[in-house]
Amino acid sequence: MSDFKTFARAGHWPTLFASFLYFDFCFAIWVLNGAMAPFISESFELSAAQKGFMVSVPILAGALMRFPLGVLAQYIGRKNAAMVEMALIIVALVFGFVFVESYDGVLAMGVLLGIAGASFGVALSLGSGWYPPKYKGLAMGIAGAGNSGTVLAVLFAPPLAMKFGWQAVYGLAAFTMLLPMVVMWFAAKEPPDRERQTFREHTACLFEKDGWAFSLIYIVTFGGFIGLASFLPTYFHDQFSVTKVEAGQLTMLATLMGSAVRVVGGYISDRIGGINTLSGVLVLVAVTLVMCGFAGSSVAITTLLFMLCFAALGAGNGALFQLVPLRWPMTTAVAGSMIGEIGALGGGFLPNAMGQSKQIAGTYLWGFVSFAVLALAMLAMLRLVQIRWTRTWAEKGGRARAEVHPSPAPAGRVQAKA
């Protein structure tokens, strides 16, 4: 408890809370098409491949919008960038409520809802910007726990759709975005670590090996999280013939684990190192995904395995973003946006792989296996690159290097001049 009080005093907790709320609501909107997928699929009689692609569109669009928003935040401030983004999200939701009448319209709406997915780098940088390096992992974990917005989407959207129709959900969601906007306006303060670099300096991390290594690992940890979270309502509904509301509730159980454990992942990584944490995470993700593929006849076992898998994915996200401010201390927002952009693109892979596996092979197994193989490949890469990381910018295991302060000269001693 005393450790948490020390952490709270080390930064500006109202800004951290506003960042969490901003990311939480944005994340809920980002996965809203996934929560509504069983309803939309029924309305337009979609094939398995069409379902996977529809779910992936907001993920891919959000990934592509992350880096531009991160760069914009450097010029107008992270708080202002967040306010602009939330206003645009409301416009996108109104479009979904008023104009969508076909499958093509759903895809167009998915592109617009991708705006919500751009919030990641700005939210984490804004929330952690007031905290010193030794608390960055925990601060980013708390801000990043806003991916619990998935829980809001899959828990509340299906019952509302049953009562009012799935299009009405988008109109109701537009009103909910006013809450994080108000909190951000009154509670958040722009952190003092304003990153004032040229555009060339902003994009420098795009041409570094470490940047791509981080991004590829994030394809598994975050790409797996957002991809599974978006596709699970469809998976549970089709695989186990549960109701649309029950599919959302089962998805909620899994995603809630990932959101809660993200904070723990950042906290543990501050102590044992992000590299060590990520190594365990990647092994657990690969094992649980393969087991999910073979447990397709039991909804209870599958749900438990997904909960364990999401816990690992959440911890992995927290661990990776414990390392980002250590590697890029002066350009955390842009580096985080770049890594988030590439990583989120991986989220589009999984729904499409699942849809294609079902349509071609008649089973979802090979979609799970393909992502498990990717996780093991990233583990092999991590074990290679960590040798250089721990020699240059991190302690063994991926912990923050201790701050070195010069010792004062002993009292009474006068240093002779040369």
Tab-separated table of C-alpha atoms in Angstrom:
chain	number	residue	atom	x	y	z
A	1	MET	CA	0.000	0.000	0.000
A	2	SER	CA	2.851	2.360	0.833
A	3	ASP	CA	4.404	1.557	-2.560
A	4	PHE	CA	1.199	2.632	-4.312
A	5	LYS	CA	1.022	5.873	-2.304
A	6	THR	CA	4.610	6.603	-3.294
A	7	PHE	CA	3.719	5.893	-6.919
A	8	ALA	CA	0.645	8.174	-6.770
A	9	ARG	CA	2.691	11.051	-5.332
A	10	ALA	CA	5.393	10.602	-7.976
A	11	GLY	CA	3.159	11.864	-10.800
A	12	HIS	CA	-0.196	13.436	-11.603
A	13	TRP	CA	-2.909	10.830	-11.000
A	14	PRO	CA	-5.854	12.869	-12.440
A	15	THR	CA	-4.078	12.877	-15.812
A	16	LEU	CA	-3.410	9.156	-15.506
A	17	PHE	CA	-7.094	8.525	-14.731
A	18	ALA	CA	-8.236	10.712	-17.640
A	19	SER	CA	-5.876	8.807	-19.952
A	20	PHE	CA	-7.263	5.475	-18.757
A	21	LEU	CA	-10.869	6.613	-19.288
A	22	TYR	CA	-10.076	8.063	-22.725
A	23	PHE	CA	-8.411	4.837	-23.859
A	24	ASP	CA	-11.138	2.706	-22.264
A	25	PHE	CA	-13.990	4.329	-24.179
A	26	CYS	CA	-12.009	4.530	-27.415
A	27	PHE	CA	-11.187	0.843	-27.156
A	28	ALA	CA	-14.863	-0.010	-26.635
A	29	ILE	CA	-15.738	1.809	-29.852
A	30	TRP	CA	-12.842	0.201	-31.704
A	31	VAL	CA	-14.146	-3.330	-31.061
A	32	LEU	CA	-17.831	-2.438	-31.379
A	33	ASN	CA	-18.118	-4.067	-34.813
A	34	GLY	CA	-16.775	-7.277	-33.290
A	35	ALA	CA	-19.402	-7.191	-30.536
A	36	MET	CA	-22.098	-6.537	-33.143
A	37	ALA	CA	-20.744	-9.091	-35.634
A	38	PRO	CA	-23.312	-11.845	-34.884
A	39	PHE	CA	-26.145	-9.329	-35.432
A	40	ILE	CA	-24.616	-7.793	-38.562
A	41	SER	CA	-23.779	-11.233	-39.987
A	42	GLU	CA	-27.372	-12.338	-39.556
A	43	SER	CA	-28.725	-9.153	-41.170
A	44	PHE	CA	-26.584	-9.449	-44.304
A	45	GLU	CA	-26.109	-13.276	-44.379
A	46	LEU	CA	-22.316	-13.139	-44.378
A	47	SER	CA	-19.924	-16.013	-45.081
A	48	ALA	CA	-17.187	-17.016	-42.601
A	49	ALA	CA	-14.563	-15.153	-44.635
A	50	GLN	CA	-16.738	-12.014	-44.821
A	51	LYS	CA	-17.224	-12.107	-41.041
A	52	GLY	CA	-13.476	-12.255	-40.453
A	53	PHE	CA	-12.786	-9.429	-42.874
A	54	MET	CA	-15.553	-7.218	-41.459
A	55	VAL	CA	-14.137	-7.604	-37.945
A	56	SER	CA	-10.599	-6.875	-39.138
A	57	VAL	CA	-11.367	-3.589	-40.954
A	58	PRO	CA	-11.558	-1.309	-37.855
A	59	ILE	CA	-8.401	-2.953	-36.495
A	60	LEU	CA	-6.426	-2.325	-39.680
A	61	ALA	CA	-7.757	1.227	-40.060
A	62	GLY	CA	-6.950	2.035	-36.440
A	63	ALA	CA	-3.440	0.706	-36.835
A	64	LEU	CA	-2.786	2.959	-39.831
A	65	MET	CA	-4.093	6.023	-37.961
A	66	ARG	CA	-1.970	5.568	-34.831
A	67	PHE	CA	1.298	7.005	-36.087
A	68	PRO	CA	-0.229	10.166	-37.641
A	69	LEU	CA	-2.053	10.884	-34.377
A	70	GLY	CA	1.175	10.370	-32.434
A	71	VAL	CA	2.974	12.884	-34.644
A	72	LEU	CA	0.070	15.349	-34.352
A	73	ALA	CA	0.273	15.057	-30.556
A	74	GLN	CA	3.839	16.353	-30.655
A	75	TYR	CA	2.681	19.611	-32.268
A	76	ILE	CA	-0.631	20.358	-30.557
A	77	GLY	CA	-0.092	18.407	-27.328
A	78	ARG	CA	-1.353	15.000	-26.268
A	79	LYS	CA	-4.389	16.341	-24.438
A	80	ASN	CA	-5.531	18.383	-27.457
A	81	ALA	CA	-4.918	15.463	-29.803
A	82	ALA	CA	-7.098	13.265	-27.589
A	83	MET	CA	-9.915	15.831	-27.660
A	84	VAL	CA	-9.786	16.080	-31.459
A	85	GLU	CA	-9.837	12.309	-31.819
A	86	MET	CA	-12.852	11.843	-29.539
A	87	ALA	CA	-14.801	14.463	-31.491
A	88	LEU	CA	-14.078	12.563	-34.725
A	89	ILE	CA	-15.184	9.291	-33.112
A	90	ILE	CA	-18.597	10.822	-32.387
A	91	VAL	CA	-18.905	11.755	-36.066
A	92	ALA	CA	-18.013	8.159	-37.072
A	93	LEU	CA	-20.648	6.716	-34.718
A	94	VAL	CA	-23.338	9.040	-36.057
A	95	PHE	CA	-22.466	7.802	-39.559
A	96	GLY	CA	-22.942	4.216	-38.382
A	97	PHE	CA	-26.294	5.042	-36.822
A	98	VAL	CA	-27.726	6.980	-39.765
A	99	PHE	CA	-26.206	5.734	-43.019
A	100	VAL	CA	-25.256	2.018	-42.831
A	101	GLU	CA	-27.680	-0.126	-44.876
A	102	SER	CA	-25.431	-2.755	-46.538
A	103	TYR	CA	-22.298	-4.851	-46.054
A	104	ASP	CA	-20.284	-2.232	-47.941
A	105	GLY	CA	-21.665	0.387	-45.571
A	106	VAL	CA	-20.502	-1.705	-42.611
A	107	LEU	CA	-17.003	-1.822	-44.089
A	108	ALA	CA	-17.017	1.967	-44.598
A	109	MET	CA	-18.149	2.432	-41.007
A	110	GLY	CA	-15.344	0.107	-39.900
A	111	VAL	CA	-12.795	2.383	-41.528
A	112	LEU	CA	-14.216	5.395	-39.683
A	113	LEU	CA	-14.339	3.533	-36.366
A	114	GLY	CA	-10.634	2.882	-36.824
A	115	ILE	CA	-10.161	6.453	-35.590
A	116	ALA	CA	-10.831	5.098	-32.092
A	117	GLY	CA	-7.944	2.666	-32.435
A	118	ALA	CA	-5.475	5.514	-32.890
A	119	SER	CA	-5.701	6.483	-29.209
A	120	PHE	CA	-3.155	4.038	-27.861
A	121	GLY	CA	0.188	5.854	-28.104
A	122	VAL	CA	-1.262	9.193	-27.026
A	123	ALA	CA	-3.101	7.704	-24.035
A	124	LEU	CA	-0.039	5.876	-22.708
A	125	SER	CA	2.329	8.785	-23.220
A	126	LEU	CA	-0.099	11.282	-21.668
A	127	GLY	CA	-0.787	9.058	-18.668
A	128	SER	CA	2.840	8.146	-17.948
A	129	GLY	CA	4.399	11.501	-18.866
A	130	TRP	CA	4.328	12.782	-15.282
A	131	TYR	CA	6.078	9.707	-13.830
A	132	PRO	CA	9.829	8.977	-13.441
A	133	PRO	CA	11.431	6.036	-15.313
A	134	LYS	CA	11.163	3.565	-12.417
A	135	TYR	CA	7.352	3.949	-12.421
A	136	LYS	CA	6.806	4.123	-16.190
A	137	GLY	CA	5.881	0.465	-16.479
A	138	LEU	CA	3.150	0.699	-13.838
A	139	ALA	CA	1.826	4.040	-15.162
A	140	MET	CA	1.660	2.713	-18.714
A	141	GLY	CA	0.046	-0.462	-17.409
A	142	ILE	CA	-2.708	1.539	-15.719
A	143	ALA	CA	-3.326	3.737	-18.767
A	144	GLY	CA	-3.114	0.697	-21.043
A	145	ALA	CA	-5.667	-1.159	-18.916
A	146	GLY	CA	-8.120	0.946	-20.860
A	147	ASN	CA	-8.256	-1.999	-23.236
A	148	SER	CA	-10.887	-3.136	-20.730
A	149	GLY	CA	-13.151	-1.131	-23.024
A	150	THR	CA	-13.578	-4.461	-24.769
A	151	VAL	CA	-15.558	-5.551	-21.718
A	152	LEU	CA	-17.906	-2.574	-22.067
A	153	ALA	CA	-18.535	-3.375	-25.728
A	154	VAL	CA	-19.179	-7.110	-25.448
A	155	LEU	CA	-21.145	-6.862	-22.187
A	156	PHE	CA	-23.513	-3.972	-22.912
A	157	ALA	CA	-23.789	-3.762	-26.706
A	158	PRO	CA	-25.450	-7.167	-27.412
A	159	PRO	CA	-28.338	-6.698	-24.907
A	160	LEU	CA	-28.913	-3.180	-26.236
A	161	ALA	CA	-28.918	-4.521	-29.792
A	162	MET	CA	-31.480	-7.169	-28.820
A	163	LYS	CA	-33.769	-4.473	-27.434
A	164	PHE	CA	-33.277	-1.521	-29.807
A	165	GLY	CA	-31.582	-2.987	-32.900
A	166	TRP	CA	-27.875	-3.126	-33.672
A	167	GLN	CA	-27.733	0.236	-35.473
A	168	ALA	CA	-29.169	2.039	-32.442
A	169	VAL	CA	-26.145	0.884	-30.443
A	170	TYR	CA	-23.897	3.151	-32.520
A	171	GLY	CA	-26.111	6.150	-31.791
A	172	LEU	CA	-26.102	5.394	-28.055
A	173	ALA	CA	-22.330	4.965	-28.120
A	174	ALA	CA	-21.933	8.466	-29.557
A	175	PHE	CA	-23.443	9.912	-26.374
A	176	THR	CA	-21.139	7.870	-24.110
A	177	MET	CA	-18.062	9.514	-25.655
A	178	LEU	CA	-19.039	12.789	-23.974
A	179	LEU	CA	-17.952	11.391	-20.583
A	180	PRO	CA	-14.242	10.865	-21.376
A	181	MET	CA	-14.186	14.193	-23.233
A	182	VAL	CA	-15.413	16.080	-20.159
A	183	VAL	CA	-12.997	14.271	-17.829
A	184	MET	CA	-10.079	14.882	-20.184
A	185	TRP	CA	-10.903	18.587	-20.492
A	186	PHE	CA	-11.121	19.268	-16.747
A	187	ALA	CA	-8.769	16.702	-15.155
A	188	ALA	CA	-5.825	16.191	-17.492
A	189	LYS	CA	-2.705	18.349	-17.667
A	190	GLU	CA	-0.154	18.186	-20.456
A	191	PRO	CA	2.980	16.471	-19.034
A	192	PRO	CA	6.233	18.431	-18.833
A	193	ASP	CA	8.108	15.946	-21.037
A	194	ARG	CA	6.951	17.669	-24.232
A	195	GLU	CA	8.771	16.036	-27.111
A	196	ARG	CA	9.996	18.779	-29.450
A	197	GLN	CA	11.819	17.088	-32.297
A	198	THR	CA	11.789	17.593	-36.043
A	199	PHE	CA	9.705	15.306	-38.236
A	200	ARG	CA	12.885	13.478	-39.219
A	201	GLU	CA	13.667	12.882	-35.556
A	202	HIS	CA	10.093	11.765	-34.950
A	203	THR	CA	10.356	9.104	-37.649
A	204	ALA	CA	13.882	7.977	-36.782
A	205	CYS	CA	12.619	4.952	-34.842
A	206	LEU	CA	11.014	3.672	-38.046
A	207	PHE	CA	14.490	2.942	-39.381
A	208	GLU	CA	15.906	1.227	-36.292
A	209	LYS	CA	16.121	-2.538	-35.809
A	210	ASP	CA	14.818	-2.235	-32.258
A	211	GLY	CA	11.693	-0.472	-33.462
A	212	TRP	CA	10.828	-3.352	-35.769
A	213	ALA	CA	11.683	-5.946	-33.109
A	214	PHE	CA	9.268	-4.288	-30.680
A	215	SER	CA	6.605	-4.025	-33.376
A	216	LEU	CA	6.824	-7.684	-34.352
A	217	ILE	CA	6.487	-8.822	-30.738
A	218	TYR	CA	3.540	-6.463	-30.340
A	219	ILE	CA	1.855	-8.154	-33.293
A	220	VAL	CA	1.507	-11.172	-31.011
A	221	THR	CA	0.702	-9.494	-27.685
A	222	PHE	CA	-1.588	-6.667	-28.757
A	223	GLY	CA	-2.502	-7.975	-32.208
A	224	GLY	CA	-3.564	-11.210	-30.555
A	225	PHE	CA	-5.565	-9.326	-27.928
A	226	ILE	CA	-7.505	-7.068	-30.277
A	227	GLY	CA	-7.909	-9.744	-32.954
A	228	LEU	CA	-9.272	-12.361	-30.555
A	229	ALA	CA	-11.398	-9.861	-28.643
A	230	SER	CA	-13.067	-8.777	-31.874
A	231	PHE	CA	-13.588	-12.289	-33.233
A	232	LEU	CA	-14.604	-14.181	-30.084
A	233	PRO	CA	-18.304	-13.156	-30.149
A	234	THR	CA	-18.513	-14.680	-33.639
A	235	TYR	CA	-16.471	-17.723	-32.596
A	236	PHE	CA	-18.571	-18.530	-29.525
A	237	HIS	CA	-21.843	-17.955	-31.417
A	238	ASP	CA	-20.870	-20.135	-34.406
A	239	GLN	CA	-18.823	-22.820	-32.653
A	240	PHE	CA	-21.051	-23.490	-29.641
A	241	SER	CA	-24.446	-22.155	-30.862
A	242	VAL	CA	-24.821	-19.928	-27.802
A	243	THR	CA	-27.033	-16.839	-28.012
A	244	LYS	CA	-25.563	-13.524	-29.156
A	245	VAL	CA	-25.800	-12.121	-25.623
A	246	GLU	CA	-24.131	-15.227	-24.142
A	247	ALA	CA	-21.356	-14.969	-26.746
A	248	GLY	CA	-20.694	-11.425	-25.537
A	249	GLN	CA	-20.665	-12.530	-21.904
A	250	LEU	CA	-18.187	-15.336	-22.577
A	251	THR	CA	-15.955	-12.917	-24.488
A	252	MET	CA	-16.160	-10.528	-21.545
A	253	LEU	CA	-14.781	-13.167	-19.155
A	254	ALA	CA	-11.706	-13.641	-21.353
A	255	THR	CA	-11.006	-10.016	-22.197
A	256	LEU	CA	-11.459	-8.871	-18.609
A	257	MET	CA	-8.512	-11.059	-17.637
A	258	GLY	CA	-6.304	-9.477	-20.271
A	259	SER	CA	-7.216	-5.940	-19.255
A	260	ALA	CA	-6.670	-6.535	-15.534
A	261	VAL	CA	-3.381	-8.376	-15.926
A	262	ARG	CA	-1.919	-5.654	-18.144
A	263	VAL	CA	-1.302	-3.545	-15.030
A	264	VAL	CA	0.285	-6.535	-13.326
A	265	GLY	CA	2.473	-7.091	-16.376
A	266	GLY	CA	3.841	-3.548	-16.151
A	267	TYR	CA	4.338	-3.860	-12.390
A	268	ILE	CA	6.159	-7.191	-12.628
A	269	SER	CA	8.288	-5.951	-15.508
A	270	ASP	CA	9.488	-3.004	-13.423
A	271	ARG	CA	10.891	-5.599	-11.019
A	272	ILE	CA	12.038	-8.619	-13.015
A	273	GLY	CA	12.350	-6.927	-16.411
A	274	GLY	CA	10.196	-6.748	-19.506
A	275	ILE	CA	12.358	-9.236	-21.422
A	276	ASN	CA	11.898	-11.949	-18.811
A	277	THR	CA	8.156	-11.284	-18.630
A	278	LEU	CA	7.728	-11.350	-22.409
A	279	SER	CA	9.582	-14.661	-22.701
A	280	GLY	CA	7.105	-16.380	-20.405
A	281	VAL	CA	4.172	-14.653	-22.065
A	282	LEU	CA	5.010	-15.836	-25.589
A	283	VAL	CA	5.340	-19.466	-24.471
A	284	LEU	CA	1.993	-19.343	-22.646
A	285	VAL	CA	0.214	-17.703	-25.594
A	286	ALA	CA	1.419	-20.363	-28.035
A	287	VAL	CA	0.422	-23.251	-25.754
A	288	THR	CA	-3.034	-21.927	-24.872
A	289	LEU	CA	-3.940	-21.046	-28.461
A	290	VAL	CA	-3.170	-24.560	-29.694
A	291	MET	CA	-5.146	-26.016	-26.796
A	292	CYS	CA	-8.084	-23.737	-27.673
A	293	GLY	CA	-8.030	-25.160	-31.176
A	294	PHE	CA	-8.342	-28.715	-29.870
A	295	ALA	CA	-10.940	-27.871	-27.186
A	296	GLY	CA	-13.629	-26.856	-29.659
A	297	SER	CA	-16.198	-29.269	-28.215
A	298	SER	CA	-16.276	-27.818	-24.679
A	299	VAL	CA	-17.401	-24.248	-24.100
A	300	ALA	CA	-16.264	-24.323	-20.455
A	301	ILE	CA	-12.708	-25.529	-21.179
A	302	THR	CA	-12.400	-23.195	-24.154
A	303	THR	CA	-13.481	-20.199	-22.067
A	304	LEU	CA	-10.959	-21.025	-19.325
A	305	LEU	CA	-8.184	-21.404	-21.889
A	306	PHE	CA	-9.090	-18.084	-23.484
A	307	MET	CA	-9.009	-16.437	-20.047
A	308	LEU	CA	-5.476	-17.769	-19.510
A	309	CYS	CA	-4.428	-16.729	-23.015
A	310	PHE	CA	-5.793	-13.203	-22.558
A	311	ALA	CA	-4.061	-12.917	-19.183
A	312	ALA	CA	-0.778	-13.712	-20.923
A	313	LEU	CA	-1.490	-11.262	-23.764
A	314	GLY	CA	-2.370	-8.509	-21.291
A	315	ALA	CA	0.803	-9.084	-19.277
A	316	GLY	CA	2.792	-9.066	-22.514
A	317	ASN	CA	1.393	-5.668	-23.506
A	318	GLY	CA	2.339	-4.229	-20.121
A	319	ALA	CA	5.798	-5.775	-20.329
A	320	LEU	CA	6.556	-4.465	-23.796
A	321	PHE	CA	5.567	-0.928	-22.903
A	322	GLN	CA	7.710	-1.055	-19.799
A	323	LEU	CA	10.620	-1.345	-22.235
A	324	VAL	CA	9.567	1.383	-24.707
A	325	PRO	CA	10.386	4.444	-22.513
A	326	LEU	CA	13.716	2.841	-21.578
A	327	ARG	CA	14.683	2.522	-25.233
A	328	TRP	CA	13.182	5.835	-26.428
A	329	PRO	CA	13.033	8.095	-23.343
A	330	MET	CA	12.660	11.337	-25.338
A	331	THR	CA	10.282	10.132	-28.065
A	332	THR	CA	8.053	7.744	-26.154
A	333	ALA	CA	4.767	8.917	-27.723
A	334	VAL	CA	5.900	8.592	-31.333
A	335	ALA	CA	7.799	5.339	-30.744
A	336	GLY	CA	4.748	3.945	-28.954
A	337	SER	CA	2.478	5.001	-31.810
A	338	MET	CA	4.764	3.430	-34.405
A	339	ILE	CA	5.013	0.169	-32.476
A	340	GLY	CA	1.276	0.248	-31.841
A	341	GLU	CA	0.591	0.808	-35.522
A	342	ILE	CA	2.566	-2.199	-36.734
A	343	GLY	CA	1.417	-4.334	-33.828
A	344	ALA	CA	-2.237	-3.525	-34.322
A	345	LEU	CA	-1.950	-4.475	-37.982
A	346	GLY	CA	-1.295	-7.975	-36.673
A	347	GLY	CA	-4.726	-7.864	-35.078
A	348	GLY	CA	-6.207	-7.891	-38.564
A	349	PHE	CA	-4.405	-11.146	-39.326
A	350	LEU	CA	-6.121	-13.298	-36.732
A	351	PRO	CA	-9.825	-12.704	-37.622
A	352	ASN	CA	-9.027	-13.264	-41.296
A	353	ALA	CA	-7.020	-16.412	-40.514
A	354	MET	CA	-9.885	-17.748	-38.415
A	355	GLY	CA	-12.473	-16.966	-41.098
A	356	GLN	CA	-10.400	-18.506	-43.891
A	357	SER	CA	-9.611	-21.588	-41.790
A	358	LYS	CA	-13.310	-22.167	-41.139
A	359	GLN	CA	-14.361	-21.557	-44.734
A	360	ILE	CA	-11.609	-23.649	-46.369
A	361	ALA	CA	-10.942	-26.425	-43.827
A	362	GLY	CA	-14.262	-26.442	-41.982
A	363	THR	CA	-12.523	-25.846	-38.633
A	364	TYR	CA	-11.027	-22.926	-36.720
A	365	LEU	CA	-8.026	-25.036	-35.608
A	366	TRP	CA	-5.576	-23.833	-38.240
A	367	GLY	CA	-6.292	-20.204	-37.455
A	368	PHE	CA	-5.206	-20.851	-33.860
A	369	VAL	CA	-2.152	-22.850	-34.929
A	370	SER	CA	-0.932	-20.178	-37.349
A	371	PHE	CA	-0.890	-17.549	-34.610
A	372	ALA	CA	0.781	-19.926	-32.134
A	373	VAL	CA	3.606	-20.492	-34.643
A	374	LEU	CA	3.994	-16.720	-34.966
A	375	ALA	CA	4.277	-16.393	-31.175
A	376	LEU	CA	7.087	-18.975	-31.038
A	377	ALA	CA	8.920	-17.219	-33.882
A	378	MET	CA	8.786	-13.945	-31.932
A	379	LEU	CA	10.120	-15.732	-28.838
A	380	ALA	CA	13.157	-16.918	-30.803
A	381	MET	CA	13.765	-13.389	-32.078
A	382	LEU	CA	13.435	-11.903	-28.572
A	383	ARG	CA	16.040	-14.260	-27.134
A	384	LEU	CA	18.477	-13.131	-29.820
A	385	VAL	CA	17.967	-9.361	-29.634
A	386	GLN	CA	17.881	-9.225	-25.819
A	387	ILE	CA	21.648	-9.888	-25.758
A	388	ARG	CA	22.286	-6.507	-27.385
A	389	TRP	CA	19.526	-4.739	-25.450
A	390	THR	CA	21.018	-5.668	-22.071
A	391	ARG	CA	24.430	-4.431	-23.183
A	392	THR	CA	23.248	-1.026	-24.338
A	393	TRP	CA	20.097	0.426	-22.722
A	394	ALA	CA	18.625	-2.057	-20.211
A	395	GLU	CA	19.707	-4.079	-17.215
A	396	LYS	CA	19.675	-7.878	-17.296
A	397	GLY	CA	16.180	-9.185	-17.953
A	398	GLY	CA	14.968	-5.782	-19.198
A	399	ARG	CA	14.847	-3.739	-16.004
A	400	ALA	CA	15.453	0.016	-15.950
A	401	ARG	CA	19.032	1.021	-15.364
A	402	ALA	CA	19.686	2.615	-11.983
A	403	GLU	CA	19.969	6.396	-12.024
A	404	VAL	CA	23.506	7.436	-11.168
A	405	HIS	CA	23.922	10.566	-9.082
A	406	PRO	CA	27.390	12.071	-8.491
A	407	SER	CA	28.539	11.787	-4.892
A	408	PRO	CA	29.326	15.105	-3.163
A	409	ALA	CA	32.898	15.686	-2.122
A	410	PRO	CA	33.541	14.843	1.577
A	411	ALA	CA	33.159	17.809	3.890
A	412	GLY	CA	36.346	19.592	4.763
A	413	ARG	CA	38.234	18.431	1.703
A	414	VAL	CA	39.363	20.958	-0.885
A	415	GLN	CA	40.153	19.664	-4.332
A	416	ALA	CA	43.488	20.969	-5.585
A	417	LYS	CA	43.492	22.723	-8.929
A	418	ALA	CA	45.816	21.481	-11.581
